[in-house]
Coordinates of C-alpha atoms in Angstrom, one line a residue:
X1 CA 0.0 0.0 0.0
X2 CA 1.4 3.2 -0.9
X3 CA 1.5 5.9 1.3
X4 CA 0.1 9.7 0.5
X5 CA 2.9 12.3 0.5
X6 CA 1.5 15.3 1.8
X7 CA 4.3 17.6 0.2
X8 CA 4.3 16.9 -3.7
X9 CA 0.3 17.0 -2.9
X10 CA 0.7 20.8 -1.7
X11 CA 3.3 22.0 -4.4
X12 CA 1.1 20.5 -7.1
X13 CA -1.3 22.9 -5.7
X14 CA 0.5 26.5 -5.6
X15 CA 1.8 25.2 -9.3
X16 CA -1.7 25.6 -10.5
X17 CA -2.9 27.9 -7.9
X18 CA 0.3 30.2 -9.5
X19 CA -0.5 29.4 -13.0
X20 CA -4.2 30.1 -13.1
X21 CA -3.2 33.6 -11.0
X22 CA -0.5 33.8 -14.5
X23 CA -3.6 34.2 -16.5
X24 CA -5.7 37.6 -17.7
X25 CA -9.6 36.6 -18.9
X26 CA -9.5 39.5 -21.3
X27 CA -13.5 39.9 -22.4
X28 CA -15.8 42.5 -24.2
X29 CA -17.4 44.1 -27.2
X30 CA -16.7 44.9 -30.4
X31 CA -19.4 47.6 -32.1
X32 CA -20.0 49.5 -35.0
X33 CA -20.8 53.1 -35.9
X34 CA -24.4 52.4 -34.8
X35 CA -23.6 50.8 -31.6
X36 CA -24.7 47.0 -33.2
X37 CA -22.5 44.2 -32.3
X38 CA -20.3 43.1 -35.2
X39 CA -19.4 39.3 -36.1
X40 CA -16.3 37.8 -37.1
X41 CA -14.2 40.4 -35.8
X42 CA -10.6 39.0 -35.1
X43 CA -9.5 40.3 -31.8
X44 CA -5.6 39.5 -30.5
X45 CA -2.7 40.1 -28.8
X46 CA -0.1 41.8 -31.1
X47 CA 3.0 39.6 -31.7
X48 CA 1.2 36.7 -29.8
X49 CA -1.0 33.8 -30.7
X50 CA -3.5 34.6 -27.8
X51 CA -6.9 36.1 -29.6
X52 CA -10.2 35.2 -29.9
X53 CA -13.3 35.9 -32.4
X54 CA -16.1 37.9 -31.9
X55 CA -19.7 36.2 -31.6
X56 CA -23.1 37.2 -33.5
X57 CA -23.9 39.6 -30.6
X58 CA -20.3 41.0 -30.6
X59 CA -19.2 39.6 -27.8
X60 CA -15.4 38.1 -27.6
X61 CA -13.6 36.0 -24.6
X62 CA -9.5 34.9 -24.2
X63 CA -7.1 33.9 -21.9
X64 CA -3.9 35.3 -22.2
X65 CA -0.5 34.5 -20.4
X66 CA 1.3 38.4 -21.6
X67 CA 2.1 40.3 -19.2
X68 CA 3.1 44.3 -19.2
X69 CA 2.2 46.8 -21.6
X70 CA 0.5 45.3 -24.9
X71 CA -1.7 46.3 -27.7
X72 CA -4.7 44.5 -28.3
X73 CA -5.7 44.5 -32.2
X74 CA -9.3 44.3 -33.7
X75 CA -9.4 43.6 -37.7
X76 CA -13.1 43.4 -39.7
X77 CA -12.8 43.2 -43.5
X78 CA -14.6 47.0 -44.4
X79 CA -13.5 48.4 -40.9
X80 CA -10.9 50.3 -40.3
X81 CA -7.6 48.9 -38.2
X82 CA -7.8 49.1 -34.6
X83 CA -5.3 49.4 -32.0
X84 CA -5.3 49.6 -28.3
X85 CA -2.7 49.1 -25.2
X86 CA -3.8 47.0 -22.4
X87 CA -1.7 45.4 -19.5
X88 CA -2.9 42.1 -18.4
X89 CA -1.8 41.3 -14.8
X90 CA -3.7 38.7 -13.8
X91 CA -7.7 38.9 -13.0
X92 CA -9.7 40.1 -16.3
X93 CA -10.5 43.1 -18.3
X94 CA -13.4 44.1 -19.8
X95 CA -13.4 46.2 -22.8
X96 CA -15.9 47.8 -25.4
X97 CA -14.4 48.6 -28.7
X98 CA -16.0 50.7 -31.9
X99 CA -14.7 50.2 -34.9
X100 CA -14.9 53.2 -37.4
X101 CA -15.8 52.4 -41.0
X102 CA -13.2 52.5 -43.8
X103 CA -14.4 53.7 -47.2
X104 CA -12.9 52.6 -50.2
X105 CA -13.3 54.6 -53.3
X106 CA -13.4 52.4 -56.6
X107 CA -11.7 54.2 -59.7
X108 CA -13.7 53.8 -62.8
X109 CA -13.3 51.1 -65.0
X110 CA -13.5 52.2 -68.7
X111 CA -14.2 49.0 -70.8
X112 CA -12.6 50.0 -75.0
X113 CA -13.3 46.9 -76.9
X114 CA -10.5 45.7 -78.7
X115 CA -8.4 48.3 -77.8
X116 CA -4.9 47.9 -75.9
X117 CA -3.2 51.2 -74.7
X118 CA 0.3 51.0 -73.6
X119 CA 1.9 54.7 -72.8
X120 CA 2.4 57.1 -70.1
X121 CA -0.8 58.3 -69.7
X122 CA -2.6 58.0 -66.0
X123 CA -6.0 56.2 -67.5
X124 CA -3.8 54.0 -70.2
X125 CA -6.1 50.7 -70.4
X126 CA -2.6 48.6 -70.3
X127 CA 0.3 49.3 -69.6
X128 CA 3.9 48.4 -72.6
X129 CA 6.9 49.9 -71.6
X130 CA 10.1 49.3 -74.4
X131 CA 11.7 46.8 -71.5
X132 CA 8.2 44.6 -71.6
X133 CA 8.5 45.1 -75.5
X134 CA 11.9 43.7 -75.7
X135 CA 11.4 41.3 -72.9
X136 CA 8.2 39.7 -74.5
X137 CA 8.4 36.0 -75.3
X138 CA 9.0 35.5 -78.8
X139 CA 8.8 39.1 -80.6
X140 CA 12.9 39.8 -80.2
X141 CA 12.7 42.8 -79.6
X142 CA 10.4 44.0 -81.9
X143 CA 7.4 46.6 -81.7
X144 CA 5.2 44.5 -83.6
X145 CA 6.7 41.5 -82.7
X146 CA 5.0 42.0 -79.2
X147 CA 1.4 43.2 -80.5
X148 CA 0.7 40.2 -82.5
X149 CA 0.7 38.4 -78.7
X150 CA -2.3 40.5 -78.1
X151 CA -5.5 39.1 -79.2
X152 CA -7.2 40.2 -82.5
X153 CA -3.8 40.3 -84.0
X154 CA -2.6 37.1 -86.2
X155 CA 0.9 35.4 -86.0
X156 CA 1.7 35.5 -89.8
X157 CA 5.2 33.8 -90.1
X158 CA 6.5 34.8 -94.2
X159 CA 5.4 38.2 -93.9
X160 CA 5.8 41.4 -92.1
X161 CA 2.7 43.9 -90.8
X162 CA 0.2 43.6 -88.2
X163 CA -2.6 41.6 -89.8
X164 CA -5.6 42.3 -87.5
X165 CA -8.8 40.1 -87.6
X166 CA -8.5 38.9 -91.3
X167 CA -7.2 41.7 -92.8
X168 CA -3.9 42.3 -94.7
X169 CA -0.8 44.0 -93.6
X170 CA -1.8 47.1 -96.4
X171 CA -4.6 47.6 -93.8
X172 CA -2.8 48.8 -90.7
X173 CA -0.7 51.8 -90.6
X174 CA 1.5 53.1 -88.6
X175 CA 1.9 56.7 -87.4
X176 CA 4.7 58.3 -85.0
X177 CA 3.9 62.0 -83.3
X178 CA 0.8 62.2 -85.7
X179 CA 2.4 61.5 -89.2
X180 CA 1.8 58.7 -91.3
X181 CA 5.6 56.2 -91.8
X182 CA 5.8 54.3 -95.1
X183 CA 8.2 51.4 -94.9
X184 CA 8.1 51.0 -91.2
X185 CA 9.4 47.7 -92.1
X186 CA 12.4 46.5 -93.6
X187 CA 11.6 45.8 -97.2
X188 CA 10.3 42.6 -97.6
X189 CA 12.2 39.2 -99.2
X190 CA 10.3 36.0 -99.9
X191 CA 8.9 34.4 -97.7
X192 CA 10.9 35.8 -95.0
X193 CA 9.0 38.1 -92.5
X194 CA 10.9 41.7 -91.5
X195 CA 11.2 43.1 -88.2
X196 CA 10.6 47.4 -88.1
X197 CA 13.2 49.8 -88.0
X198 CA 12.6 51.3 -85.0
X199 CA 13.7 50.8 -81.8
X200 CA 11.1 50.8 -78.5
X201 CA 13.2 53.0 -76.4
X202 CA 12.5 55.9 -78.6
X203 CA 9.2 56.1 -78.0
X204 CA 7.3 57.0 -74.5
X205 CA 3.6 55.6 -76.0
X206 CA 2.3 53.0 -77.8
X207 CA -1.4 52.6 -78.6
X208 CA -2.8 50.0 -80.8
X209 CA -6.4 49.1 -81.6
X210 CA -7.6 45.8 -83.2
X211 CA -11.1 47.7 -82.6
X212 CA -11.6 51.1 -83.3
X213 CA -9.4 54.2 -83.3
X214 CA -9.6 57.9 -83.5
X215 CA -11.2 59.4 -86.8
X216 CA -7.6 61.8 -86.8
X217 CA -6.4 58.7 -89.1
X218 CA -8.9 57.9 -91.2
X219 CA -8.2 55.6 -94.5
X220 CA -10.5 53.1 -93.6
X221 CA -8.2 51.1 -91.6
X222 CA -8.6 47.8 -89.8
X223 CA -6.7 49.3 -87.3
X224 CA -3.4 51.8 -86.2
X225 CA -0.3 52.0 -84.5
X226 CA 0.1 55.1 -82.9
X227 CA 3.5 55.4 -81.6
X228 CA 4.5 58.7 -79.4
X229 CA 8.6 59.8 -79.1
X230 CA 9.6 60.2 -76.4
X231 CA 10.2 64.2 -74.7
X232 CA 13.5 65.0 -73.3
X233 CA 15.8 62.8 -71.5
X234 CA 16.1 63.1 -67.7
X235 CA 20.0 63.4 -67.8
X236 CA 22.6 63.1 -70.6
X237 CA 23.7 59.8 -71.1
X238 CA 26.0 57.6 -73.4
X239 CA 26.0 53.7 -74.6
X240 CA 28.0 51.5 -76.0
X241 CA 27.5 47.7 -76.9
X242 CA 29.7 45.1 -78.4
X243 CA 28.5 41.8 -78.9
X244 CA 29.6 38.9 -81.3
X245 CA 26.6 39.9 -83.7
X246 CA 26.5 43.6 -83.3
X247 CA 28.2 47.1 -82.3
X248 CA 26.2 49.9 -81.0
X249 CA 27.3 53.4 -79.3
X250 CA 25.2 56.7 -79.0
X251 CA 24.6 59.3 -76.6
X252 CA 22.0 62.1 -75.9
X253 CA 23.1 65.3 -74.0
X254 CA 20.9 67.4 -72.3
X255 CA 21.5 71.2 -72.1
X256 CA 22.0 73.0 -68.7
X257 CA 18.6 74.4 -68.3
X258 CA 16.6 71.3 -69.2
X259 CA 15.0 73.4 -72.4
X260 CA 16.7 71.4 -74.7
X261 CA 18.5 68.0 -75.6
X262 CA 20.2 66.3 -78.7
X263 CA 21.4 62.9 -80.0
X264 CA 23.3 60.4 -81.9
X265 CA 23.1 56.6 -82.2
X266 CA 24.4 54.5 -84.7
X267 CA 25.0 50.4 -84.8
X268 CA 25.6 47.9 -87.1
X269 CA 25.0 44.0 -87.0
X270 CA 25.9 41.0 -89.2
X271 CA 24.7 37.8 -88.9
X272 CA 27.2 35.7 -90.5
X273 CA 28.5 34.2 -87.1
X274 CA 24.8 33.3 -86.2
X275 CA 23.7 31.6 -89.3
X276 CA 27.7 29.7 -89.2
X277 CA 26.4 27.8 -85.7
X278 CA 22.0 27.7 -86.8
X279 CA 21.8 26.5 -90.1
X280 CA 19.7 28.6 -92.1
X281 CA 16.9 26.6 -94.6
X282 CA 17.7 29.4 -97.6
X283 CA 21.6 29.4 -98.9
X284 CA 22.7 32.5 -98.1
X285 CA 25.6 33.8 -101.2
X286 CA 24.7 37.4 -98.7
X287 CA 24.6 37.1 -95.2
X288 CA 21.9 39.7 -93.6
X289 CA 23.9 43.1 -92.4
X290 CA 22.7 46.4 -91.1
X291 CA 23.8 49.8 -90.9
X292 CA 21.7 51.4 -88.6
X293 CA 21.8 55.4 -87.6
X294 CA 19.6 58.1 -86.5
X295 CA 19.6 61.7 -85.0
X296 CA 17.0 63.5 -82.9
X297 CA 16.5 67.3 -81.5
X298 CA 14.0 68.7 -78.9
X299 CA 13.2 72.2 -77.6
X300 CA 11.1 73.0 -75.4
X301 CA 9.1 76.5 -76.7
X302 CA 7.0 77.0 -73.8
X303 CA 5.4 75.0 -70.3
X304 CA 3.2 73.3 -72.5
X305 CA 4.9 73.5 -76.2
X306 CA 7.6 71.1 -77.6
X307 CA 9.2 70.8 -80.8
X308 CA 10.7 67.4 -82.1
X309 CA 12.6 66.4 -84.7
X310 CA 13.7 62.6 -85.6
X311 CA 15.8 61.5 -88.6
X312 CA 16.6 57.8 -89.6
X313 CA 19.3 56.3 -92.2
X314 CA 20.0 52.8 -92.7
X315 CA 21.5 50.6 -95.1
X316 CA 21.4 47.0 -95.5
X317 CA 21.8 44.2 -98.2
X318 CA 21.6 40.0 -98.2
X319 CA 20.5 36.8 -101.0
X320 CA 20.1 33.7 -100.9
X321 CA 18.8 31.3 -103.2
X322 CA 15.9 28.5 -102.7
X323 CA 14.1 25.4 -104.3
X324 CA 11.8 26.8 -106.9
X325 CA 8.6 25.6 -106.1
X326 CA 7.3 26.9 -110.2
X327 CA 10.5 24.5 -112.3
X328 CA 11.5 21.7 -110.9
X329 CA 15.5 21.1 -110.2
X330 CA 16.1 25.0 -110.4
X331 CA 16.0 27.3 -107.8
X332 CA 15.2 30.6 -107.1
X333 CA 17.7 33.6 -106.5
X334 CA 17.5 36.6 -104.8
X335 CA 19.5 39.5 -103.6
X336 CA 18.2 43.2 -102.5
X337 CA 20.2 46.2 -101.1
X338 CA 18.2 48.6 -99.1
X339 CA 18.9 51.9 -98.4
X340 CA 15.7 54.4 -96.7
X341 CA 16.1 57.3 -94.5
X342 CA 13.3 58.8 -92.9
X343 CA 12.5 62.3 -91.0
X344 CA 10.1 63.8 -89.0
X345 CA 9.0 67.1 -87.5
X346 CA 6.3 67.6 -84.9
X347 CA 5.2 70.5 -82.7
X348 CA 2.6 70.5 -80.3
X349 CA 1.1 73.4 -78.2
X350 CA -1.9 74.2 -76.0
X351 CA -3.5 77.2 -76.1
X352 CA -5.2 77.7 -73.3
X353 CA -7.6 75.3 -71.3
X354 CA -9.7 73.9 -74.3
X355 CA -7.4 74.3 -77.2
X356 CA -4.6 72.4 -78.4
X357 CA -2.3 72.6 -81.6
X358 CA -0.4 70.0 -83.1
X359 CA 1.9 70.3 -86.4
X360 CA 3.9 67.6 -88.2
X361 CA 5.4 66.9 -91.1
X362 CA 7.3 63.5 -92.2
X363 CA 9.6 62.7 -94.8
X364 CA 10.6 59.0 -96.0
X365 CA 12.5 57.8 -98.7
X366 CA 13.1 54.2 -99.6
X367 CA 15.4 52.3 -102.1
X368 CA 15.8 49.2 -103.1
X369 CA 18.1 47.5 -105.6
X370 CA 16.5 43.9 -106.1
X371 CA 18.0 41.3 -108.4
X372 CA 15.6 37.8 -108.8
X373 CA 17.2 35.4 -111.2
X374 CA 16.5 31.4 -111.6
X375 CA 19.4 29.1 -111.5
X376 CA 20.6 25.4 -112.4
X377 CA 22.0 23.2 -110.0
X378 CA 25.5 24.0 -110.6
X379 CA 24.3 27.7 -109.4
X380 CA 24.2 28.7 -112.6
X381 CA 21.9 31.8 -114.1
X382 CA 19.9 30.2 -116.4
X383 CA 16.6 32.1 -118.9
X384 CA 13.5 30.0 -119.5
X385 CA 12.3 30.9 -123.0
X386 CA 8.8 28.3 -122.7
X387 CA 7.3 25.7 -120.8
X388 CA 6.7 22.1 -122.4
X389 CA 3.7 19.6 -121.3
X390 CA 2.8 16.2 -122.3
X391 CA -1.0 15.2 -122.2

């Protein structure tokens, strides 16, 4: 028979005696504006895990083991945060809490069908800078290599443009500060589709719509890409770039009172090392190079006024030669050499609260020296004088 022990008996008691006398019983209310109990409210000890939830009259109960100075925290989705310090010692508190409303005002949401907006502007319906341009899967860099990812825009691999719901590439035009661009595009080979001559960095806007656009453009158009240079620069700046495929260098310099600015770029890139390691399914006798340059002024005439100017050379050539899909054991030859420059003046003014001015004038020129021939196998220029059939 075992026999009681009186003393781990009594320090069994003043360990739960001490414990329970460790403990706050903090209890109360939680109401609204009106002075209604509000459910659900999450009520806690900050950086503890001692809390509790309010019932449907408002009503919350928890044991806590904190002592000193604390806050007590009350949360309601539509309420705004509260905060209050309490100092549980032991015993219980009773508190009554009201919450103040928060309200949340909702911006509009303007709904354009089948229009995407990427520029600077505060109500833009999306947003493109150039680093989500040239950082978009699959368009290389390439304006309008990252608006055919858009819906209502077709992936047409042996051709360049923007071909928008059915239409053809002739149907989509392309404007920059106002002004209509011909040959936005480098001229087009067979069966090869061109990227555009512009890089994404000079420009601030990009709009496109595969559903509607302003009446400023007219021409019937399936749609338009609006494209918006950008102002001046925040600070001068130089670049230069070397890469096994392409050289690069400009700079843009800023005058001293920030009314001004002015720039050069130029680069040039040749593919031969590229198509050496991916073979290439034409036989190039001219591998693809570039000559790339471009120039561009800004003044600023008043708070509101700018004046731009933007000029653009290049100079490019390649050929190949492919299977004739028309004779059979010939193929097809082809060679161009490109040379366009293009320029482009714009001023833009407000007058006043209501009234705004905008000027422009563009300039393009574009030549190209093509040279198509058929050839035998042995790569030899060859003239078919008739065709011969058997029935």
């Amino acid at each position: 028979m075992q026999r009681f022990k009186p003393g781990i008996f009594i320090l069994t008691l003043l360990a739960l005696l001490h414990e329970v006398n460790a403990q706050t019983i903090i209890r109360g209310v939680v109401k609204n504006p009106k002075g209604k109990g509000l459910y659900g409210v999450s009520i806690s000890i900050k950086d503890s895990y001692d809390g509790s939830t309010t019932d449907s009259t408002g009503s919350f109960s928890f044991t806590t083991t904190e002592k000193g100075e604390r806050v007590l925290t009350a949360s309601s989705v539509g309420f705004k945060p509260y905060e209050m310090p309490v100092n549980p010692a032991g015993g219980s508190l009773n508190l009554t809490i009201n919450l103040k409303e928060e309200i949340t005002e909702l911006d509009a949401v303007t709904i354009s069908a089948g229009t995407f907006e990427a520029s600077d502007r505060k109500r833009a319906t999306a947003v493109l800078d150039p680093i989500d341009i040239v950082t978009t899967a699959s368009a290389n860099g390439d304006i309008t290599g990252a608006l055919k990812t858009l819906p209502g825009a077709q992936q047409v691999g042996e051709s360049e443009g923007l071909f928008v719901r059915g239409g053809t590439a002739a149907e989509t035009k392309t404007f920059i500060d106002g002004t209509l661009v011909n040959n936005f595009f480098y001229s087009s080979v067979p069966n090869i589709a061109q990227f555009s001559r512009f890089s994404p960095f000079i420009f601030k806007g990009t709009v496109f719509s595969t559903g509607g656009y302003s009446a400023l453009y007219g021409q019937a158009l399936s749609s338009a890409l609006i494209l918006e240079s950008i102002d001046l620069p925040e600070r001068s700046a130089a670049n230069i770039g070397i890469s096994v495929l392409s050289l690069n260098a400009g700079f843009q310099q800023l005058s001293k009172n920030k009314n001004s600015s002015w720039g050069l770029n130029y680069g040039y890139t040749d593919l031969s090392l590229a198509f050496a390691v991916m073979k290439q399914k034409q036989d190039y006798s001219k591998v693809p190079a570039f000559h790339n340059a471009d120039a561009n002024f800004r003044f600023k005439t008043s708070k509101t006024g700018m004046l731009k100017y933007y000029g653009y050379f290049s100079a490019n050539k390649l050929g190949f030669t492919t299977n004739s899909i028309d004779s059979l054991n010939y193929l097809d030859k082809f060679a161009i050499s490109n040379t366009n420059h293009y320029h482009n003046l714009a001023w833009r003014e407000n007058i006043g609260r209501k009234w705004k001015i905008n000027i422009g004038m563009s300039y393009t020129n574009n030549q190209d020296d093509i040279n198509s021939s058929m050839q035998d196998n042995d790569e030899k220029d060859v003239l078919l004088t008739g065709l011969e059939g058997k029935t």
